[in-house]
Coordinates of C-alpha atoms in Angstrom, one line a residue:
M658 CA -0.1 0.0 0.1
K659 CA 1.3 3.5 -0.9
V660 CA 1.9 5.9 1.8
V661 CA 2.5 9.7 1.4
S662 CA 3.2 12.9 3.1
G663 CA 0.5 15.4 3.8
Q664 CA 2.1 17.7 1.3
V665 CA 1.9 15.1 -1.5
M666 CA -1.7 14.5 -0.5
Q667 CA -2.4 18.3 -0.8
L668 CA -1.0 18.0 -4.4
M669 CA -3.2 15.1 -5.2
D670 CA -6.3 16.8 -4.0
K671 CA -5.4 19.7 -6.4
R672 CA -5.0 17.3 -9.3
A673 CA -8.2 15.5 -8.4
I674 CA -10.0 19.0 -8.4
G675 CA -8.1 20.7 -11.3
E676 CA -7.5 17.8 -13.7
F677 CA -10.3 15.4 -13.0
G678 CA -13.1 17.9 -12.3
I679 CA -14.0 16.5 -8.7
P680 CA -15.3 19.5 -6.7
G681 CA -13.4 20.0 -3.4
L682 CA -16.7 20.1 -1.7
D683 CA -17.3 16.6 -2.9
L684 CA -13.9 15.3 -1.5
M685 CA -14.6 17.0 1.9
E686 CA -18.1 15.4 1.9
R687 CA -16.5 11.9 1.2
A688 CA -13.9 12.4 3.9
G689 CA -16.5 13.4 6.6
R690 CA -18.6 10.4 5.5
G691 CA -15.8 8.0 5.8
C692 CA -15.1 9.4 9.4
A693 CA -18.8 9.4 10.4
D694 CA -19.2 5.7 9.0
A695 CA -16.2 4.5 11.2
I696 CA -17.7 6.2 14.2
V697 CA -21.2 4.6 13.8
E698 CA -19.5 1.3 12.9
T699 CA -17.4 1.3 16.2
F700 CA -20.0 3.0 18.5
G701 CA -23.4 2.5 16.9
A702 CA -26.2 4.7 15.6
G703 CA -29.3 6.0 17.3
T704 CA -30.2 8.3 20.1
G705 CA -28.2 8.7 23.5
K706 CA -24.9 9.0 21.7
R707 CA -22.9 12.2 21.7
A708 CA -19.9 13.2 19.6
V709 CA -18.1 16.5 20.5
I710 CA -16.4 17.8 17.5
V711 CA -13.4 20.1 18.3
A712 CA -12.7 21.9 15.0
G713 CA -10.2 24.2 13.7
K714 CA -10.4 26.9 10.9
G715 CA -9.1 24.9 8.1
N716 CA -10.2 22.0 5.9
N717 CA -9.7 19.6 8.8
G718 CA -12.3 21.6 10.5
G719 CA -14.5 21.4 7.5
D720 CA -14.2 17.6 7.6
G721 CA -15.4 17.8 11.2
F722 CA -18.5 19.8 10.3
V723 CA -19.5 17.1 7.8
V724 CA -19.0 14.5 10.5
S725 CA -21.2 16.5 12.7
R726 CA -24.0 16.9 10.2
L727 CA -24.0 13.0 9.1
L728 CA -23.7 11.9 12.7
S729 CA -26.8 14.2 13.6
E730 CA -28.7 12.5 10.6
R731 CA -28.1 9.2 12.4
G732 CA -29.5 10.2 15.6
W733 CA -26.4 11.4 17.5
D734 CA -26.1 14.7 19.4
A735 CA -23.0 16.1 17.6
P736 CA -22.1 19.8 18.7
V737 CA -19.2 21.5 17.4
L738 CA -16.6 23.5 19.5
L739 CA -15.1 25.9 16.7
L740 CA -11.7 27.4 17.7
A741 CA -12.3 30.4 15.4
A742 CA -14.9 33.1 14.7
P743 CA -17.3 31.7 12.1
E744 CA -16.3 34.6 9.7
A745 CA -12.8 33.3 9.7
I746 CA -13.9 30.0 8.0
A747 CA -13.4 30.0 4.2
G748 CA -13.7 27.9 1.1
D749 CA -15.3 24.5 1.3
A750 CA -15.1 24.4 5.1
A751 CA -17.3 27.6 5.2
A752 CA -19.9 26.0 2.9
N753 CA -20.2 23.0 5.3
L754 CA -20.3 25.2 8.3
A755 CA -23.2 27.0 6.8
R756 CA -25.1 23.6 6.3
L757 CA -25.2 22.9 10.1
S758 CA -28.4 23.5 12.1
S759 CA -28.6 26.5 14.1
G760 CA -27.1 26.0 17.8
V761 CA -24.9 23.2 16.7
V762 CA -21.8 25.3 16.7
K763 CA -20.3 27.0 19.6
S764 CA -17.6 29.6 18.6
V765 CA -14.7 29.7 21.1
P766 CA -12.0 31.8 19.4
Q767 CA -10.5 32.4 22.9
G768 CA -10.1 28.7 23.4
I769 CA -12.0 25.9 25.2
A770 CA -10.4 26.3 28.8
G771 CA -13.8 27.2 30.1
E772 CA -15.9 24.9 27.9
R773 CA -14.4 21.5 29.2
E774 CA -17.8 20.6 30.7
L775 CA -19.0 20.1 27.3
F776 CA -16.9 16.9 27.2
E777 CA -19.1 15.3 30.0
G778 CA -21.2 12.5 28.8
A779 CA -19.7 12.5 25.4
T780 CA -19.5 9.0 23.8
V781 CA -16.4 10.2 21.6
I782 CA -14.5 13.4 21.0
V783 CA -13.7 14.1 17.4
D784 CA -10.3 15.8 16.8
A785 CA -10.8 18.1 13.7
L786 CA -8.3 20.7 14.8
L787 CA -5.3 20.8 12.6
G788 CA -4.7 18.1 9.9
T789 CA -1.9 17.2 7.9
G790 CA -0.6 20.7 7.0
M791 CA 0.8 21.6 10.4
K792 CA 4.7 21.9 10.7
S793 CA 5.4 24.2 13.5
E794 CA 5.1 23.5 17.1
V795 CA 1.6 23.5 18.5
S796 CA 0.9 26.3 21.1
G797 CA -1.8 28.7 22.4
I798 CA -5.5 27.8 22.1
Y799 CA -4.7 24.7 20.0
G800 CA -2.3 23.4 22.4
E801 CA -4.7 23.9 25.3
A802 CA -7.3 22.2 23.2
I803 CA -5.1 19.2 22.5
D804 CA -4.3 19.0 26.5
A805 CA -8.2 19.1 27.2
I806 CA -9.0 16.4 24.7
N807 CA -6.2 14.2 26.0
A808 CA -7.5 14.8 29.6
A809 CA -11.0 14.2 28.9
G810 CA -11.0 10.4 29.6
V811 CA -13.3 9.9 26.5
P812 CA -12.5 7.8 23.3
V813 CA -10.9 10.1 20.7
I814 CA -11.4 10.0 16.8
A815 CA -8.8 11.8 14.8
V816 CA -9.7 13.1 11.5
D817 CA -7.0 12.2 9.0
I818 CA -4.1 12.5 11.5
P819 CA -4.1 13.3 15.4
S820 CA -3.5 17.0 15.7
G821 CA 0.0 17.8 16.5
V822 CA 1.7 15.0 14.6
D823 CA 3.8 16.0 11.6
S824 CA 2.3 14.2 8.6
A825 CA 5.8 13.7 6.9
T826 CA 7.7 12.3 9.8
G827 CA 5.3 11.0 12.6
K828 CA 7.1 13.4 15.0
V829 CA 5.2 15.3 17.7
L830 CA 5.0 19.0 17.3
G831 CA 5.4 19.8 20.9
R832 CA 2.2 18.1 21.9
A833 CA -0.3 15.9 20.1
V834 CA -3.6 14.2 20.5
R835 CA -3.8 10.6 21.6
A836 CA -6.5 9.0 19.6
D837 CA -8.2 5.7 19.9
L838 CA -9.1 5.5 16.1
T839 CA -7.8 7.6 13.3
V840 CA -9.6 7.8 9.9
T841 CA -7.4 8.9 7.1
F842 CA -8.4 9.6 3.6
A843 CA -7.4 8.1 0.3
L844 CA -4.0 6.9 1.4
P845 CA -2.1 6.6 4.8
K846 CA 0.3 9.4 5.5
L847 CA 3.7 8.8 6.7
G848 CA 2.8 10.3 10.2
N849 CA 0.1 7.7 10.4
I850 CA 2.6 4.8 10.2
L851 CA 6.0 6.3 11.5
N852 CA 6.4 6.3 15.3
P853 CA 5.5 8.2 17.5
G854 CA 2.7 9.2 15.2
A855 CA 1.6 5.7 14.7
E856 CA 1.1 5.0 18.3
L857 CA -0.8 8.2 18.7
C858 CA -3.3 7.3 15.9
G859 CA -4.5 4.1 17.6
R860 CA -6.3 2.0 15.1
L861 CA -6.1 3.5 11.7
V862 CA -8.6 3.2 9.0
V863 CA -8.2 4.3 5.5
A864 CA -11.4 5.7 3.8
D865 CA -12.0 5.7 0.2
I866 CA -12.9 9.2 -1.1
G867 CA -12.9 8.4 -4.7
M868 CA -9.3 9.8 -5.5
P869 CA -8.6 8.9 -9.3
D870 CA -6.4 6.0 -9.8
A871 CA -4.0 7.9 -11.9
V872 CA -3.5 10.4 -9.2
V873 CA -2.7 7.6 -6.7
A874 CA -0.4 5.8 -9.0
E875 CA 1.6 8.9 -10.0
A876 CA 2.0 10.2 -6.4
E877 CA 5.3 10.2 -4.9
G878 CA 5.4 8.0 -1.7
V879 CA 6.7 4.8 0.0
E880 CA 5.4 1.4 0.2
F881 CA 3.8 0.2 3.5
T882 CA 3.8 -3.6 4.0
D883 CA 0.7 -4.9 5.9
L884 CA -0.8 -8.4 5.6
P885 CA -2.7 -8.0 2.4
S886 CA 0.3 -6.3 0.8
A887 CA 2.7 -9.3 1.9
A888 CA 0.1 -11.7 0.5
L889 CA 0.4 -10.1 -2.9
L890 CA 4.2 -10.4 -2.5
F891 CA 4.3 -14.0 -1.4
R892 CA 4.7 -16.7 -3.8
P893 CA 3.2 -20.1 -2.6
R894 CA 5.0 -23.3 -3.2
P895 CA 4.1 -25.0 -6.5
A896 CA 3.0 -28.7 -6.4
T897 CA 6.1 -29.6 -8.1
A898 CA 8.5 -27.9 -5.6
H899 CA 11.6 -30.0 -4.5
K900 CA 14.7 -29.0 -2.3
G901 CA 16.3 -27.2 -5.3
T902 CA 13.4 -25.0 -5.7
G903 CA 14.0 -23.4 -2.3
G904 CA 17.5 -22.6 -3.0
H905 CA 20.7 -23.5 -1.2
T906 CA 21.7 -21.0 1.6
L907 CA 25.4 -20.6 2.9
V908 CA 25.5 -19.2 6.4
V909 CA 29.1 -18.0 7.4
A910 CA 28.9 -17.3 11.0
G911 CA 29.8 -18.0 14.6
S912 CA 32.8 -17.6 17.1
T913 CA 33.3 -18.8 20.7
G914 CA 30.4 -17.7 22.9
K915 CA 28.1 -16.8 19.9
T916 CA 27.3 -20.2 18.5
G917 CA 23.6 -19.4 19.1
A918 CA 23.6 -16.8 16.4
A919 CA 25.0 -19.0 13.8
A920 CA 22.4 -21.7 14.7
M921 CA 19.4 -19.2 14.7
A922 CA 20.5 -17.8 11.3
A923 CA 20.7 -21.3 9.8
N924 CA 17.5 -22.7 11.3
S925 CA 15.6 -19.6 10.5
A926 CA 16.7 -20.0 6.9
L927 CA 15.3 -23.4 6.9
R928 CA 12.0 -22.3 8.6
A929 CA 11.6 -19.7 5.9
G930 CA 11.7 -22.2 3.1
A931 CA 15.3 -22.7 2.0
G932 CA 15.6 -26.0 0.4
L933 CA 19.2 -26.4 1.6
V934 CA 21.3 -24.7 4.2
T935 CA 24.9 -25.1 4.8
L936 CA 26.8 -23.6 7.9
A937 CA 30.2 -22.7 7.7
V938 CA 31.8 -22.3 11.2
P939 CA 35.2 -22.4 12.9
A940 CA 36.4 -26.0 13.3
L941 CA 36.6 -25.6 17.0
L942 CA 32.9 -25.0 17.3
H943 CA 31.9 -27.6 14.7
P944 CA 30.7 -30.0 17.2
I945 CA 28.5 -27.6 19.0
L946 CA 26.8 -26.4 15.7
E947 CA 26.3 -30.1 14.6
A948 CA 24.1 -30.5 17.7
K949 CA 22.4 -27.1 17.4
T950 CA 21.4 -27.7 13.7
T951 CA 19.9 -31.0 12.7
E952 CA 18.8 -30.1 9.1
A953 CA 21.7 -28.0 8.2
M954 CA 24.9 -29.1 6.7
T955 CA 28.1 -27.9 8.2
I956 CA 31.6 -26.9 7.0
P957 CA 34.3 -26.9 9.7
L958 CA 36.9 -24.1 8.6
G959 CA 40.2 -23.5 9.9
P960 CA 42.8 -25.6 11.7
G961 CA 43.9 -25.2 15.4
A962 CA 42.1 -24.0 18.4
K963 CA 40.9 -20.7 17.3
G964 CA 37.3 -20.0 18.1
Y965 CA 36.8 -17.6 15.3
L966 CA 37.2 -17.5 11.5
Q967 CA 40.5 -16.3 10.0
A968 CA 41.6 -14.9 6.7
G969 CA 42.9 -18.2 5.6
A970 CA 39.4 -19.6 5.4
L971 CA 38.7 -17.4 2.2
P972 CA 39.4 -20.1 -0.3
E973 CA 37.1 -22.7 1.3
I974 CA 34.4 -20.3 1.8
A975 CA 34.6 -19.1 -1.7
A976 CA 34.5 -22.6 -3.1
A977 CA 31.5 -23.4 -1.0
A978 CA 29.7 -20.1 -2.0
A979 CA 30.3 -20.9 -5.8
V980 CA 27.8 -23.7 -5.7
R981 CA 25.3 -21.9 -3.3
D982 CA 22.5 -19.4 -4.2
V983 CA 23.0 -16.8 -1.4
V984 CA 25.3 -16.0 1.5
A985 CA 24.3 -15.0 5.0
L986 CA 27.5 -13.5 6.6
G987 CA 28.0 -12.0 10.0
P988 CA 25.9 -13.6 12.9
G989 CA 28.2 -14.1 15.8
L990 CA 31.1 -13.8 13.6
G991 CA 33.2 -11.9 16.1
T992 CA 35.5 -8.8 15.5
A993 CA 39.1 -10.3 15.5
P994 CA 41.3 -8.5 13.1
S995 CA 41.7 -11.6 11.0
T996 CA 38.0 -12.1 10.8
V997 CA 37.4 -8.5 9.8
Y998 CA 40.1 -9.0 6.9
L999 CA 38.1 -12.1 5.9
V1000 CA 34.8 -10.2 5.7
H1001 CA 36.5 -7.7 3.4
S1002 CA 38.1 -10.3 1.3
L1003 CA 34.6 -12.1 0.9
L1004 CA 33.0 -9.0 -0.1
A1005 CA 35.6 -8.4 -2.8
A1006 CA 35.8 -12.0 -4.0
L1007 CA 32.1 -13.4 -3.8
R1008 CA 29.7 -12.9 -6.7
Q1009 CA 26.8 -14.5 -5.1
P1010 CA 24.1 -12.3 -3.3
I1011 CA 25.2 -11.6 0.3
V1012 CA 23.3 -10.7 3.4
L1013 CA 25.3 -8.8 6.0
D1014 CA 24.4 -8.7 9.6
A1015 CA 25.9 -8.0 13.0
D1016 CA 29.7 -8.4 13.1
A1017 CA 30.0 -8.3 9.3
L1018 CA 28.3 -4.8 9.6
N1019 CA 30.9 -3.8 12.2
A1020 CA 33.8 -5.0 9.8
V1021 CA 32.4 -2.7 7.1
A1022 CA 31.7 0.2 9.3
P1023 CA 35.1 1.9 9.4
D1024 CA 35.3 2.0 5.6
P1025 CA 31.7 1.4 4.0
S1026 CA 33.3 2.3 0.5
I1027 CA 34.4 -1.3 0.4
L1028 CA 30.7 -2.1 -0.6
L1029 CA 31.1 -0.4 -3.9
K1030 CA 33.3 -3.4 -4.9
R1031 CA 30.1 -5.2 -5.1
K1032 CA 28.2 -2.5 -7.3
G1033 CA 26.0 -4.4 -9.7
L1034 CA 25.9 -7.3 -7.4
I1035 CA 23.1 -8.1 -4.7
T1036 CA 24.1 -6.9 -1.3
V1037 CA 21.8 -6.6 1.7
L1038 CA 22.6 -4.9 5.0
T1039 CA 20.3 -5.4 8.1
P1040 CA 21.7 -3.1 10.7
H1041 CA 19.8 -2.0 13.9
P1042 CA 20.2 1.7 14.8
G1043 CA 23.4 1.3 16.7
E1044 CA 25.0 -0.5 13.8
M1045 CA 23.6 2.0 11.4
A1046 CA 25.2 4.9 13.4
R1047 CA 28.6 3.2 13.0
L1048 CA 28.1 2.7 9.3
I1049 CA 27.4 6.5 8.8
N1050 CA 29.9 7.6 11.4
G1051 CA 27.2 9.2 13.4
S1052 CA 25.0 8.8 16.4
V1053 CA 21.8 6.9 17.1
P1054 CA 19.9 10.0 17.6
E1055 CA 21.0 11.3 14.1
V1056 CA 19.8 7.9 12.6
E1057 CA 16.4 8.2 14.4
E1058 CA 16.0 11.8 13.6
D1059 CA 15.4 10.9 9.9
R1060 CA 15.2 6.9 9.4
I1061 CA 13.9 7.1 6.1
G1062 CA 16.5 9.7 4.8
C1063 CA 19.3 7.8 6.5
A1064 CA 18.4 4.4 5.1
R1065 CA 17.8 6.0 1.6
D1066 CA 21.1 8.1 1.4
F1067 CA 23.2 5.1 2.6
A1068 CA 21.5 2.5 0.1
T1069 CA 21.8 5.0 -2.9
R1070 CA 25.3 6.0 -2.2
Y1071 CA 26.7 2.5 -1.7
Q1072 CA 24.1 0.6 -4.1
V1073 CA 23.0 -1.8 -1.5
H1074 CA 19.6 -2.9 -0.2
L1075 CA 19.2 -2.1 3.5
I1076 CA 16.8 -2.9 6.3
L1077 CA 17.0 -0.4 9.0
K1078 CA 15.6 -2.4 12.0
G1079 CA 13.4 -1.0 14.7
A1080 CA 9.9 -0.1 15.5
R1081 CA 8.5 0.2 11.8
S1082 CA 11.6 -1.2 10.0
I1083 CA 12.7 0.9 6.9
I1084 CA 13.7 -1.0 3.7
A1085 CA 15.7 1.0 1.2
A1086 CA 16.8 0.1 -2.4
P1087 CA 19.7 1.3 -4.4
D1088 CA 17.4 3.2 -6.6
G1089 CA 15.9 5.1 -3.7
R1090 CA 12.7 3.1 -3.4
I1091 CA 11.5 2.8 0.3
A1092 CA 9.1 0.5 2.1
V1093 CA 7.9 0.5 5.7
N1094 CA 7.2 -2.5 7.6
G1095 CA 3.9 -2.9 9.3
S1096 CA 4.5 -6.0 11.4
G1097 CA 6.2 -6.7 14.8
N1098 CA 5.7 -5.8 18.5
P1099 CA 7.7 -5.0 21.5
G1100 CA 8.3 -8.6 22.4
M1101 CA 10.9 -8.7 19.7
A1102 CA 13.1 -6.4 21.7
S1103 CA 15.5 -9.2 22.8
G1104 CA 18.8 -10.6 21.5
G1105 CA 18.9 -12.9 18.5
M1106 CA 16.0 -11.4 16.5
G1107 CA 18.5 -10.1 14.0
D1108 CA 20.0 -13.5 13.3
V1109 CA 16.5 -14.7 12.7
L1110 CA 15.8 -12.0 10.2
T1111 CA 19.1 -12.6 8.5
G1112 CA 18.2 -16.1 7.8
V1113 CA 14.7 -15.3 6.6
V1114 CA 16.0 -12.7 4.1
A1115 CA 18.8 -15.0 2.8
A1116 CA 16.3 -17.8 2.3
L1117 CA 13.9 -15.7 0.2
I1118 CA 16.7 -14.5 -2.1
G1119 CA 17.8 -18.0 -2.5
Q1120 CA 14.2 -18.9 -3.4
G1121 CA 14.3 -16.3 -6.4
Y1122 CA 12.8 -13.2 -4.8
D1123 CA 14.2 -10.0 -6.0
P1124 CA 16.2 -8.4 -3.3
F1125 CA 13.8 -5.5 -2.6
T1126 CA 10.8 -8.0 -2.3
A1127 CA 12.9 -10.3 -0.2
C1128 CA 13.7 -7.5 2.2
R1129 CA 10.1 -6.4 2.4
L1130 CA 8.6 -9.8 2.7
G1131 CA 11.3 -11.0 5.0
A1132 CA 10.8 -8.1 7.4
F1133 CA 7.1 -8.6 7.3
V1134 CA 7.2 -12.5 8.0
H1135 CA 9.7 -12.0 10.8
G1136 CA 7.6 -9.4 12.5
F1137 CA 4.2 -11.3 11.8
A1138 CA 5.7 -14.5 13.3
A1139 CA 6.1 -12.4 16.5
D1140 CA 2.5 -11.1 16.1
L1141 CA 1.2 -14.5 16.0
L1142 CA 3.0 -15.4 19.2
L1143 CA 1.7 -12.1 20.8
E1144 CA -1.9 -13.4 20.2
T1145 CA -1.2 -16.7 22.1
R1146 CA 1.7 -16.0 24.6
G1147 CA 2.0 -12.2 25.0
S1148 CA 5.1 -10.1 24.7
Q1149 CA 6.8 -10.8 27.8
G1150 CA 9.7 -13.4 27.5
M1151 CA 9.4 -13.8 23.8
C1152 CA 12.7 -15.1 22.5
A1153 CA 14.2 -15.1 19.0
T1154 CA 13.9 -19.1 18.7
D1155 CA 10.1 -18.7 19.5
V1156 CA 9.9 -16.4 16.5
Q1157 CA 12.1 -18.8 14.3
E1158 CA 9.7 -21.7 15.1
A1159 CA 6.6 -19.6 14.3
L1160 CA 7.9 -18.6 10.7
P1161 CA 6.1 -21.5 8.9
A1162 CA 2.8 -20.5 10.5
A1163 CA 3.3 -17.0 9.6
M1164 CA 4.0 -17.8 6.0
D1165 CA 1.1 -20.0 6.0
R1166 CA -1.2 -17.2 7.1
I1167 CA 0.3 -14.9 4.6
A1168 CA -0.3 -17.4 1.7
R1169 CA -4.1 -17.7 2.8
T1170 CA -4.6 -14.1 2.9
R1171 CA -6.2 -12.5 -0.1
G1172 CA -8.0 -9.5 1.4
T1173 CA -7.7 -6.0 0.1
H1174 CA -9.5 -4.0 2.8
H1175 CA -6.9 -2.1 4.9
V1176 CA -7.5 -1.4 8.4
L1177 CA -4.1 -0.8 10.0
D1178 CA -3.3 -1.7 13.7
T1179 CA -0.6 0.9 14.5
D1180 CA 0.5 -0.4 17.9
N1181 CA 4.2 0.3 18.5
T1182 CA 6.4 -2.5 17.0
S1183 CA 10.0 -3.5 17.3
Q1184 CA 12.2 -5.6 15.0
G1185 CA 15.6 -6.7 16.1
E1186 CA 17.5 -6.4 19.4

């Protein structure tokens, strides 16, 4: 599903009106109807219900006027608190204000500090204050209104986006409404799906307002991967499948004290559908990995008592990679100087797709330009924010300030695919495409989750998925497996091996999903440790 900024949505509205002849008044009517429908669907129609619409002077307030009128037609009491003088309302919003019955609107241009008793007995409060155009910090009467809405103890429905959330970044502009349900129009906005905005939206419903298909198709945006989207990406196994169909994944991983990382990457590749998996590990640790991985084949590398891979293992790894479809490099590998040199040598020597994680990322971080030696080849990086900060020689706050920009800049500069892990993982392609992952939950904030993701993405590439799709689908499957666990076991104590074992069930659920109705749960999510 495409996701856009509020600015892009404004351009879409202008195109719909100017090029396709759809009156702005009609778009506002459809938006208000979508919101009213969602309220009635959630809380019911009929007498005895009361919605207090808190409206600003712009088009978001105009949407609120439509909501008031349509709820009134369905038996609701729907008064409007207007934070402006009526004569300050213009355009389509003014037309809809004029359609409201006498006595419905109470103009409070001085603010609602003395009007909070109007919230008493309300079934819902409708936030129609600011909409998607707000960019500066919220203050004054609008800030006071947001505080009053949040303190009311009544379910809140936000129109398009909670007031105070930046529609392009999801950041809070000083203060923001905490909604239980947000109804957005035509397409989700970035602020609806990026945290902290995603959390503040509560449940997110996308209402169809009849935006022309051509306008949607040509709008600049990013892809959001939810369950219906993942189902469209997923390819069920054909009846004629055999182990060769699933590809052969080589996992180069492990060092003393980190055999679990190697085992989880290998076992997760198998659980994600790899036909064959071979695990290349230090010879000293070979007996341990033999015990930890029943289905995976193993290659013991390097003589002597070293518990880490050394530069001399290059010829053997290169020979093994030559007859495999994809290489996963890094989980538990360690950071010994000889191991770092080995990682650099493998990046220069191998032609196969490579998925880099953990210590392989740490080996690259001092000089990411080494990645350019693989220009034209498939290279995937899966950093968490700390690893990403090292890759850009920056800080975690710098990464978190603009996750999309950070991921896109690195992917295009070094011509790699990248999954920036975290709540709402960002997937970036070398050509600048961006996707945002919609699965996962806070239970995933534990060690080993990244090793599982590495195995999943490598397995999908081995099965023939293009790298951008493999990253999108891999991130979704990884988080969705955790979501299935959340339903039955809760988030506390969720381990990476739990997610690993839930991968087949997650992929089966995705394969059986063919729905197209998007109702997005924007609970805070996490991916990777």
